[in-house]
Amino acid sequence: MTDLTALTIAEARDQLKARAITATELTSAYLKAIETANGALNAYIAVTPDKALDMAKASDARLAAGKAGALEGIPLGIKDLFGTEGVHTQACSHILDGFKPHYESTVTSNLWADGAVMLGKLNMDEFAMGSSNESSYYGPVKNPWRANGSNADLVPGGSSGGSAAAVAARLCAGATATDTGGSIRQPAAFTGTVGIKPTYGRCSRWGIVAFASSLDQAGPIARDVRDAAILLKSMASVDSKDTTSVDIAIPDYESIIGKPLTGLKIGIPKEYRVEGMPEEIEKLWQQGIAWLKDAGASIVDISLPHTKYALPAYYIVAPAEASSNLARYDGVRFGLRVPGKDIVDMYERTRASGFGDEVKRRIMIGTYVLSAGYYDAYYLQAQKVRTLIKKDFEDVFHAGVDAILTPATPSAAFGIADQDLASDPVKMYLNDIFTVTVNMAGLPGIAVPAGLDSRGLPLGLQLIGRPFDEETLFQTAYVIEQAAGRFNAPKWW
């Protein structure tokens, strides 16, 4: 039998329905792969073999009865931000030690209802705050990719680094992830995988540990565009428990794949040519433009004039919301508790011990910009800038542009414990320069692998779409994927 973990979700789905393989065989193959590789990659922080095999057995019964769901028997990894009933859910933070919720997030409930199998919980930056998966309480995730001729460990991106690494290393068929400022798209670009951040409100946020509530959105990371489309169809839903979820029809995303681009207008924003951008990123961008033009799309230059303000505005809005959301972690009801001489001392000791450096940094920034005397100067101004960024996109789409093509990241994956980045948080924040505008405007964005850099590391392109028009993103990303080919990490783990 061939290696079952090499099958895409679409391929596995077809073989399961044809009864060529069983869900139990497929799940067992992934559990074996995790056992072999997770010690080297640290992608999973909790593996649930008994639960996985029970779910697979139930899938096999439904497949035999002809009652298969859309994801019947497909083994998935779940980012540690998603509440999973009775299973480790700690946002990779010390402050949530031992927390196992009595509820299931809406997104994972949707996946289980469609027959998916849970393999375990995936590593991530603590509370989804980071661009390298180095802020996790459980240690950094290692990228399955390495530069040519080098044994140096690289980051998989963040915050969904565990999700991206597990998909790239074939430790799951697909994975859930979340994106607040690029946390699906940047790890996907760093690992040669496909990641889509849907429109804000497309997927319910209920049961997902909150970072910045007006920016957070769940989405999938997968091996190819078709798999991402299959996963998003199951993940998306309106939800009475999340008033920001939108009651709008969920298309069959897979059906759009392969349709021609004739008549589509693709915008190229001049503001994304940033100072110091490597020449190979520009070259990749031009190659992407050529591929889309060859496929029948028309290319137009556009301007998004407030792009340069997006990153500083994001790093006011997101920490402000985080400081409010994370105030609930105090050691009283759940998670870590460090005793003190009185309740205030207990709060202080618990939070000092429970939160990592990056989370503390963002809480302090957020508390500062919301404080009396600074709210108007910082937070209110940032929200005004956010409105202008949103209007830039609205104007472009109103002018007839169907999607926007940009680089996904300003570089390929960098080294774990990179001293230049570790000593300067602002340099680390610049990893989000191409992705934060999408969150600020609430738009859908997809990262698709498009090539390798001079060191043999994957690079991605990003497509940005109209609100709730993920279909056009899948349609266009598939063209890039077909032109660029597939990229698999050379196995070293």
Coordinates of C-alpha atoms in Angstrom, one line a residue:
M1 CA 0.0 0.0 0.0
T2 CA 1.3 3.5 -0.8
D3 CA 1.9 6.0 1.9
L4 CA -1.6 7.1 2.8
T5 CA -0.4 10.4 4.3
A6 CA 0.7 11.4 0.7
L7 CA -3.0 11.6 -0.3
T8 CA -4.6 15.1 -0.5
I9 CA -8.0 15.5 1.2
A10 CA -9.7 15.2 -2.3
E11 CA -7.8 12.0 -3.1
A12 CA -8.5 10.5 0.3
R13 CA -12.1 11.4 0.2
D14 CA -12.5 9.6 -3.2
Q15 CA -10.6 6.5 -2.0
L16 CA -12.7 6.4 1.2
K17 CA -15.9 6.6 -0.7
A18 CA -14.8 3.9 -3.1
R19 CA -13.8 1.8 -0.1
A20 CA -10.3 1.4 -1.4
I21 CA -9.0 2.5 2.0
T22 CA -10.7 2.8 5.4
A23 CA -10.8 5.8 7.7
T24 CA -9.1 3.6 10.4
E25 CA -6.2 2.8 8.1
L26 CA -5.8 6.5 7.1
T27 CA -6.0 7.7 10.7
S28 CA -3.5 5.1 11.8
A29 CA -1.1 6.2 9.1
Y30 CA -1.2 9.8 10.4
L31 CA -0.8 8.7 14.0
K32 CA 2.3 6.8 13.1
A33 CA 3.7 9.8 11.2
I34 CA 3.1 12.0 14.2
E35 CA 4.8 9.5 16.5
T36 CA 7.8 9.4 14.2
A37 CA 8.2 13.1 13.4
N38 CA 6.6 15.2 16.2
G39 CA 9.7 15.0 18.4
A40 CA 11.7 16.8 15.8
L41 CA 9.1 19.3 14.6
N42 CA 7.1 20.0 17.8
A43 CA 3.9 20.7 15.7
Y44 CA 1.5 18.9 18.1
I45 CA 1.3 19.7 21.8
A46 CA -1.4 17.1 22.5
V47 CA -2.2 14.0 20.4
T48 CA -5.5 12.2 20.8
P49 CA -5.0 8.7 19.4
D50 CA -7.9 7.0 21.2
K51 CA -10.4 9.7 20.2
A52 CA -9.0 9.7 16.6
L53 CA -9.4 6.0 16.2
D54 CA -12.9 6.0 17.8
M55 CA -13.9 8.8 15.3
A56 CA -12.4 6.9 12.4
K57 CA -14.3 3.7 13.4
A58 CA -17.5 5.7 13.4
S59 CA -16.6 7.2 10.0
D60 CA -16.1 3.7 8.6
A61 CA -19.5 2.7 9.8
R62 CA -21.1 5.7 8.1
L63 CA -19.1 5.1 4.9
A64 CA -20.3 1.5 4.8
A65 CA -23.9 2.6 5.4
G66 CA -23.7 5.2 2.5
K67 CA -24.1 8.1 5.0
A68 CA -20.8 9.8 4.5
G69 CA -20.3 13.5 5.3
A70 CA -18.3 15.9 3.2
L71 CA -15.2 15.2 5.3
E72 CA -15.9 11.6 6.3
G73 CA -12.8 10.0 7.7
I74 CA -10.4 12.8 7.0
P75 CA -7.9 13.3 9.8
L76 CA -7.3 16.9 10.8
G77 CA -5.0 18.8 13.2
I78 CA -6.7 21.5 15.3
K79 CA -4.9 24.7 16.4
D80 CA -4.8 25.0 20.2
L81 CA -7.0 28.2 20.0
F82 CA -10.1 26.2 19.2
G83 CA -12.1 24.9 22.1
T84 CA -12.3 21.1 21.9
E85 CA -14.6 19.4 24.5
G86 CA -12.6 17.5 27.1
V87 CA -9.3 18.0 25.3
H88 CA -6.3 20.3 26.0
T89 CA -7.3 23.9 25.0
Q90 CA -4.7 26.4 26.3
A91 CA -3.8 28.8 23.5
C92 CA -0.2 27.5 24.2
S93 CA -0.1 29.6 27.3
H94 CA 1.1 28.7 30.8
I95 CA -1.8 30.7 32.2
L96 CA -4.4 28.2 30.9
D97 CA -2.6 25.2 32.4
G98 CA -4.8 22.2 32.6
F99 CA -7.8 23.8 30.9
K100 CA -10.1 21.4 29.1
P101 CA -13.4 23.0 28.1
H102 CA -16.9 21.6 28.5
Y103 CA -17.9 23.0 25.1
E104 CA -16.8 22.6 21.5
S105 CA -16.1 25.5 19.2
T106 CA -18.6 26.1 16.3
V107 CA -15.9 25.6 13.7
T108 CA -14.8 22.2 15.0
S109 CA -18.4 21.2 15.7
N110 CA -19.0 21.8 11.9
L111 CA -16.0 19.7 11.0
W112 CA -17.0 16.7 13.2
A113 CA -20.6 17.0 11.9
D114 CA -19.1 16.5 8.4
G115 CA -17.2 13.4 9.5
A116 CA -13.7 14.7 10.1
V117 CA -11.4 13.0 12.6
M118 CA -9.4 14.9 15.2
L119 CA -5.7 13.9 15.5
G120 CA -4.8 16.3 18.3
K121 CA -4.0 20.0 19.1
L122 CA -1.4 22.0 17.3
N123 CA 1.3 24.3 18.6
M124 CA 1.0 28.1 18.0
D125 CA 2.3 31.4 19.3
E126 CA 0.9 32.1 22.8
F127 CA -2.6 33.6 22.4
A128 CA -1.9 33.8 18.7
M129 CA 0.5 36.7 19.3
G130 CA 3.6 36.2 17.1
S131 CA 4.9 35.7 13.6
S132 CA 7.3 32.8 14.2
N133 CA 5.7 30.3 16.6
E134 CA 8.5 31.1 19.1
S135 CA 6.3 32.5 21.8
S136 CA 4.5 29.2 22.6
Y137 CA 4.8 28.0 26.2
Y138 CA 5.5 24.5 24.7
G139 CA 8.5 25.7 22.7
P140 CA 9.0 26.7 19.1
V141 CA 7.8 24.7 16.1
K142 CA 10.4 23.8 13.5
N143 CA 9.7 24.3 9.8
P144 CA 9.9 21.1 7.8
W145 CA 11.8 23.1 5.2
R146 CA 15.5 23.8 5.4
A147 CA 17.8 25.9 3.2
N148 CA 19.9 24.1 0.6
G149 CA 23.0 22.7 2.2
S150 CA 22.0 23.8 5.7
N151 CA 20.9 22.0 8.9
A152 CA 19.8 25.3 10.6
D153 CA 16.3 25.2 12.0
L154 CA 13.8 27.7 10.5
V155 CA 10.6 29.1 11.9
P156 CA 7.3 28.0 10.2
G157 CA 5.8 31.4 10.7
G158 CA 3.1 32.3 13.1
S159 CA 0.8 32.3 14.9
S160 CA -0.5 29.2 13.1
G161 CA 3.0 27.6 12.8
G162 CA 2.0 24.2 14.2
S163 CA -0.9 24.0 11.7
A164 CA 1.4 24.9 8.7
A165 CA 4.2 22.7 9.8
A166 CA 1.9 19.7 10.4
V167 CA 0.3 20.1 6.9
A168 CA 3.7 20.5 5.2
A169 CA 5.2 17.5 7.0
R170 CA 2.1 15.4 6.3
L171 CA 1.2 15.0 9.9
C172 CA -2.4 15.7 9.1
A173 CA -4.5 16.0 5.9
G174 CA -5.4 19.6 6.8
A175 CA -5.6 21.9 9.7
T176 CA -7.6 24.6 11.3
A177 CA -5.9 28.0 11.9
T178 CA -6.8 31.6 12.7
D179 CA -5.7 34.9 11.2
T180 CA -5.7 38.2 13.1
G181 CA -3.0 40.0 11.1
G182 CA -1.6 37.3 8.7
S183 CA -1.4 34.2 11.0
I184 CA -2.8 31.8 8.3
R185 CA -1.2 33.4 5.2
Q186 CA 2.3 34.0 6.5
P187 CA 2.9 30.5 7.9
A188 CA 1.4 29.0 4.7
A189 CA 3.9 31.0 2.6
F190 CA 6.8 29.9 4.8
T191 CA 5.9 26.2 4.5
G192 CA 4.8 25.8 0.9
T193 CA 1.1 25.3 1.9
V194 CA -2.1 27.0 1.0
G195 CA -3.9 29.1 3.6
I196 CA -7.0 31.2 3.3
K197 CA -8.3 33.9 5.7
P198 CA -12.0 34.2 4.9
T199 CA -14.0 37.4 5.1
Y200 CA -14.6 38.5 8.7
G201 CA -17.9 36.8 9.7
R202 CA -17.7 33.9 7.3
C203 CA -16.7 31.5 10.1
S204 CA -18.0 31.7 13.6
R205 CA -15.6 32.8 16.3
W206 CA -17.6 31.1 19.1
G207 CA -15.4 28.8 21.2
I208 CA -12.2 30.2 19.8
V209 CA -9.9 31.8 22.4
A210 CA -10.0 35.6 21.6
F211 CA -7.0 37.7 20.7
A212 CA -8.5 40.8 18.9
S213 CA -12.2 40.2 18.4
S214 CA -12.7 42.6 15.5
L215 CA -9.8 41.1 13.5
D216 CA -9.8 37.3 14.4
Q217 CA -11.0 34.9 11.8
A218 CA -10.8 31.1 11.4
G219 CA -9.7 29.4 8.2
P220 CA -7.9 26.3 6.9
I221 CA -4.3 25.5 6.0
A222 CA -4.1 22.7 3.4
R223 CA -1.7 21.2 0.9
D224 CA -3.4 22.6 -2.2
V225 CA -6.1 25.0 -3.3
R226 CA -8.8 22.3 -3.7
D227 CA -8.3 21.0 -0.2
A228 CA -8.5 24.5 1.2
A229 CA -11.8 25.0 -0.6
I230 CA -13.2 21.6 0.7
L231 CA -12.2 22.6 4.3
L232 CA -13.6 26.1 4.2
K233 CA -17.0 24.8 3.0
S234 CA -17.3 22.7 6.1
M235 CA -15.8 25.3 8.5
A236 CA -18.0 28.2 7.5
S237 CA -21.5 28.9 9.0
V238 CA -23.7 31.5 10.5
D239 CA -24.0 31.1 14.3
S240 CA -26.5 32.5 16.7
K241 CA -23.8 32.4 19.4
D242 CA -21.6 34.8 17.4
T243 CA -23.4 38.0 16.3
T244 CA -20.5 38.9 14.0
S245 CA -21.1 35.8 11.9
V246 CA -23.0 36.6 8.7
D247 CA -26.0 34.8 7.4
I248 CA -25.0 34.5 3.8
A249 CA -25.1 31.5 1.5
I250 CA -21.9 29.3 1.6
P251 CA -21.0 28.4 -2.0
D252 CA -19.6 25.1 -3.2
Y253 CA -16.1 26.5 -3.4
E254 CA -14.7 23.4 -5.0
S255 CA -16.9 23.8 -8.0
I256 CA -15.2 27.1 -9.1
I257 CA -11.8 25.5 -9.3
G258 CA -10.6 25.1 -12.9
K259 CA -12.9 27.8 -14.3
P260 CA -11.1 30.2 -16.7
L261 CA -10.1 33.7 -15.6
T262 CA -11.3 35.4 -18.8
G263 CA -12.9 38.7 -18.0
L264 CA -11.4 38.9 -14.5
K265 CA -9.6 42.1 -13.6
I266 CA -6.6 41.8 -11.2
G267 CA -5.2 44.8 -9.4
I268 CA -1.5 45.4 -8.7
P269 CA -1.1 47.9 -5.8
K270 CA 2.0 50.1 -6.2
E271 CA 2.2 50.6 -2.4
Y272 CA 3.2 47.0 -1.9
R273 CA 6.6 47.7 -3.5
V274 CA 8.2 48.4 -0.1
E275 CA 11.7 49.7 0.5
G276 CA 14.3 46.9 0.9
M277 CA 12.1 44.2 -0.5
P278 CA 14.3 41.4 -1.9
E279 CA 14.6 41.3 -5.7
E280 CA 13.4 37.7 -5.7
I281 CA 10.1 38.7 -4.1
E282 CA 9.6 41.3 -6.9
K283 CA 10.5 38.7 -9.5
L284 CA 8.0 36.2 -8.1
W285 CA 5.3 38.9 -8.1
Q286 CA 6.0 39.7 -11.8
Q287 CA 5.9 35.9 -12.5
G288 CA 2.5 35.7 -10.8
I289 CA 1.2 38.6 -12.9
A290 CA 2.4 36.9 -16.1
W291 CA 0.7 33.6 -15.1
L292 CA -2.6 35.4 -14.5
K293 CA -2.3 37.4 -17.8
D294 CA -1.6 34.2 -19.7
A295 CA -4.7 32.7 -18.2
G296 CA -6.9 35.4 -19.6
A297 CA -7.1 37.9 -16.7
S298 CA -6.5 41.6 -17.4
I299 CA -4.0 43.3 -15.2
V300 CA -4.4 46.9 -13.9
D301 CA -2.2 49.1 -11.7
I302 CA -4.1 50.3 -8.6
S303 CA -3.4 52.5 -5.6
L304 CA -4.2 51.8 -1.9
P305 CA -2.8 55.0 -0.5
H306 CA -3.3 54.3 3.2
T307 CA -1.4 51.0 3.1
K308 CA 1.7 52.6 4.8
Y309 CA -0.4 53.3 7.9
A310 CA -1.8 49.8 8.2
L311 CA 0.9 48.2 10.3
P312 CA 1.2 51.0 13.0
A313 CA -2.6 51.2 13.1
Y314 CA -2.9 47.4 13.5
Y315 CA -0.4 47.4 16.3
I316 CA -2.6 49.8 18.2
V317 CA -6.0 48.2 17.5
A318 CA -4.9 44.6 18.1
P319 CA -3.1 45.1 21.4
A320 CA -5.9 47.3 22.7
E321 CA -8.5 44.5 22.1
A322 CA -6.0 41.9 23.5
S323 CA -5.6 43.8 26.7
S324 CA -9.3 43.8 27.2
N325 CA -9.8 40.1 26.2
L326 CA -7.0 38.8 28.3
A327 CA -8.1 40.6 31.5
R328 CA -10.3 37.6 32.2
Y329 CA -7.2 35.4 33.0
D330 CA -6.6 36.0 36.7
G331 CA -6.2 32.7 38.4
V332 CA -9.7 32.7 40.0
R333 CA -11.8 30.3 37.9
F334 CA -9.6 28.3 35.7
G335 CA -6.0 27.7 34.6
L336 CA -2.9 28.7 36.5
R337 CA -3.1 30.1 40.1
V338 CA 0.0 31.5 41.9
P339 CA -0.9 32.1 45.6
G340 CA -0.4 35.6 47.0
K341 CA -0.8 37.4 50.3
D342 CA -4.2 38.8 49.1
I343 CA -6.4 38.6 46.0
V344 CA -4.6 41.5 44.2
D345 CA -1.2 39.9 44.9
M346 CA -2.6 36.6 43.6
Y347 CA -3.8 38.3 40.3
E348 CA -0.4 40.0 39.8
R349 CA 1.7 36.9 40.6
T350 CA -0.5 34.7 38.4
R351 CA -0.4 37.0 35.4
A352 CA 3.3 37.7 35.8
S353 CA 4.0 34.0 35.8
G354 CA 1.4 32.8 33.4
F355 CA 1.9 35.2 30.4
G356 CA 5.0 35.1 28.2
D357 CA 7.0 38.2 27.2
E358 CA 5.3 38.9 23.9
V359 CA 1.8 38.7 25.4
K360 CA 2.9 41.0 28.3
R361 CA 4.3 43.4 25.7
R362 CA 1.0 43.6 23.8
I363 CA -1.1 43.8 27.0
M364 CA 1.0 46.8 28.1
I365 CA 0.8 48.5 24.7
G366 CA -3.0 47.9 24.6
T367 CA -3.6 49.2 28.1
Y368 CA -1.5 52.3 27.4
V369 CA -3.4 53.2 24.2
L370 CA -6.7 52.8 25.9
S371 CA -5.8 54.8 29.0
A372 CA -7.2 58.2 29.8
G373 CA -5.4 60.9 27.8
Y374 CA -4.2 58.5 25.1
Y375 CA -7.4 56.9 23.9
D376 CA -8.1 59.8 21.5
A377 CA -4.5 60.2 20.4
Y378 CA -3.9 56.6 19.6
Y379 CA -6.8 54.2 19.6
L380 CA -9.4 56.6 18.0
Q381 CA -6.9 57.7 15.4
A382 CA -6.1 54.1 14.5
Q383 CA -9.8 53.3 14.1
K384 CA -10.1 56.3 11.7
V385 CA -7.1 55.0 9.7
R386 CA -8.8 51.6 9.6
T387 CA -11.8 53.2 8.0
L388 CA -9.6 54.9 5.4
I389 CA -7.9 51.5 4.6
K390 CA -11.3 49.9 4.1
K391 CA -12.4 52.7 1.8
D392 CA -9.2 52.3 -0.3
F393 CA -10.3 48.7 -1.0
E394 CA -13.9 49.6 -1.6
D395 CA -12.9 52.2 -4.2
V396 CA -10.7 49.7 -6.1
F397 CA -13.4 47.1 -6.1
H398 CA -16.1 49.6 -7.1
A399 CA -13.8 50.5 -10.1
G400 CA -14.2 46.9 -11.3
V401 CA -11.2 45.1 -9.9
D402 CA -12.1 41.5 -9.0
A403 CA -9.0 40.5 -6.9
I404 CA -5.7 42.0 -5.9
L405 CA -2.3 40.2 -6.3
T406 CA 0.5 40.9 -3.9
P407 CA 3.5 39.1 -2.3
A408 CA 2.5 37.2 0.8
T409 CA 5.6 37.9 2.9
P410 CA 8.7 40.2 2.6
S411 CA 11.0 37.2 2.8
A412 CA 11.2 33.4 3.0
A413 CA 11.4 31.7 6.4
F414 CA 14.1 32.9 8.8
G415 CA 16.0 31.1 11.5
I416 CA 14.7 30.1 15.0
A417 CA 16.1 32.5 17.6
D418 CA 17.2 35.0 14.9
Q419 CA 19.1 37.5 17.0
D420 CA 18.3 40.4 14.7
L421 CA 14.6 39.8 15.1
A422 CA 14.7 38.7 18.7
S423 CA 16.3 41.9 19.8
D424 CA 13.9 44.2 17.9
P425 CA 10.1 43.3 18.1
V426 CA 9.3 46.0 15.5
K427 CA 11.4 44.1 12.9
M428 CA 9.4 40.9 13.7
Y429 CA 6.1 42.9 13.3
L430 CA 7.2 43.9 9.8
N431 CA 6.6 40.2 8.7
D432 CA 2.9 41.2 8.7
I433 CA 3.4 44.2 6.3
F434 CA 1.6 42.6 3.3
T435 CA -1.2 40.9 5.3
V436 CA -2.5 43.2 8.0
T437 CA -4.5 45.4 5.6
V438 CA -6.8 42.4 4.8
N439 CA -7.7 42.0 8.5
M440 CA -8.1 45.8 9.0
A441 CA -10.6 45.8 6.1
G442 CA -12.3 42.5 7.0
L443 CA -11.6 41.1 3.5
P444 CA -10.7 37.5 2.4
G445 CA -7.1 36.7 1.5
I446 CA -5.3 33.6 0.3
A447 CA -1.6 32.6 0.2
V448 CA -0.6 30.2 -2.4
P449 CA 3.0 28.7 -3.0
A450 CA 4.5 30.2 -6.2
G451 CA 8.2 29.4 -6.1
L452 CA 11.4 28.8 -4.2
D453 CA 14.0 31.4 -3.3
S454 CA 17.7 31.1 -4.1
R455 CA 18.2 28.9 -0.9
G456 CA 15.4 26.5 -2.0
L457 CA 12.8 27.9 0.5
P458 CA 9.2 28.4 -0.5
L459 CA 7.7 31.8 -1.3
G460 CA 4.0 32.6 -1.6
L461 CA 1.8 35.1 -3.4
Q462 CA -1.3 36.6 -1.8
L463 CA -4.7 37.3 -3.5
I464 CA -7.1 39.7 -1.8
G465 CA -10.8 39.5 -2.7
R466 CA -14.1 41.3 -2.4
P467 CA -16.1 40.7 0.8
F468 CA -17.5 37.1 0.8
D469 CA -16.0 36.4 -2.6
E470 CA -13.7 33.6 -1.6
E471 CA -14.8 31.8 -4.8
T472 CA -12.7 34.2 -7.0
L473 CA -9.7 33.7 -4.7
F474 CA -9.9 29.9 -5.1
Q475 CA -10.4 30.2 -8.9
T476 CA -7.4 32.5 -9.3
A477 CA -5.1 30.8 -6.8
Y478 CA -5.6 27.5 -8.6
V479 CA -4.2 29.1 -11.8
I480 CA -1.1 30.1 -9.9
E481 CA -0.8 26.7 -8.3
Q482 CA -1.1 24.9 -11.6
A483 CA 1.5 27.2 -13.2
A484 CA 4.0 27.1 -10.3
G485 CA 3.6 23.4 -9.5
R486 CA 3.7 21.7 -6.1
F487 CA 6.4 22.1 -3.5
N488 CA 7.2 19.4 -0.9
A489 CA 9.7 19.8 1.9
P490 CA 12.7 17.4 1.5
K491 CA 12.4 15.1 4.5
W492 CA 15.0 15.4 7.2
W493 CA 12.9 14.7 10.3

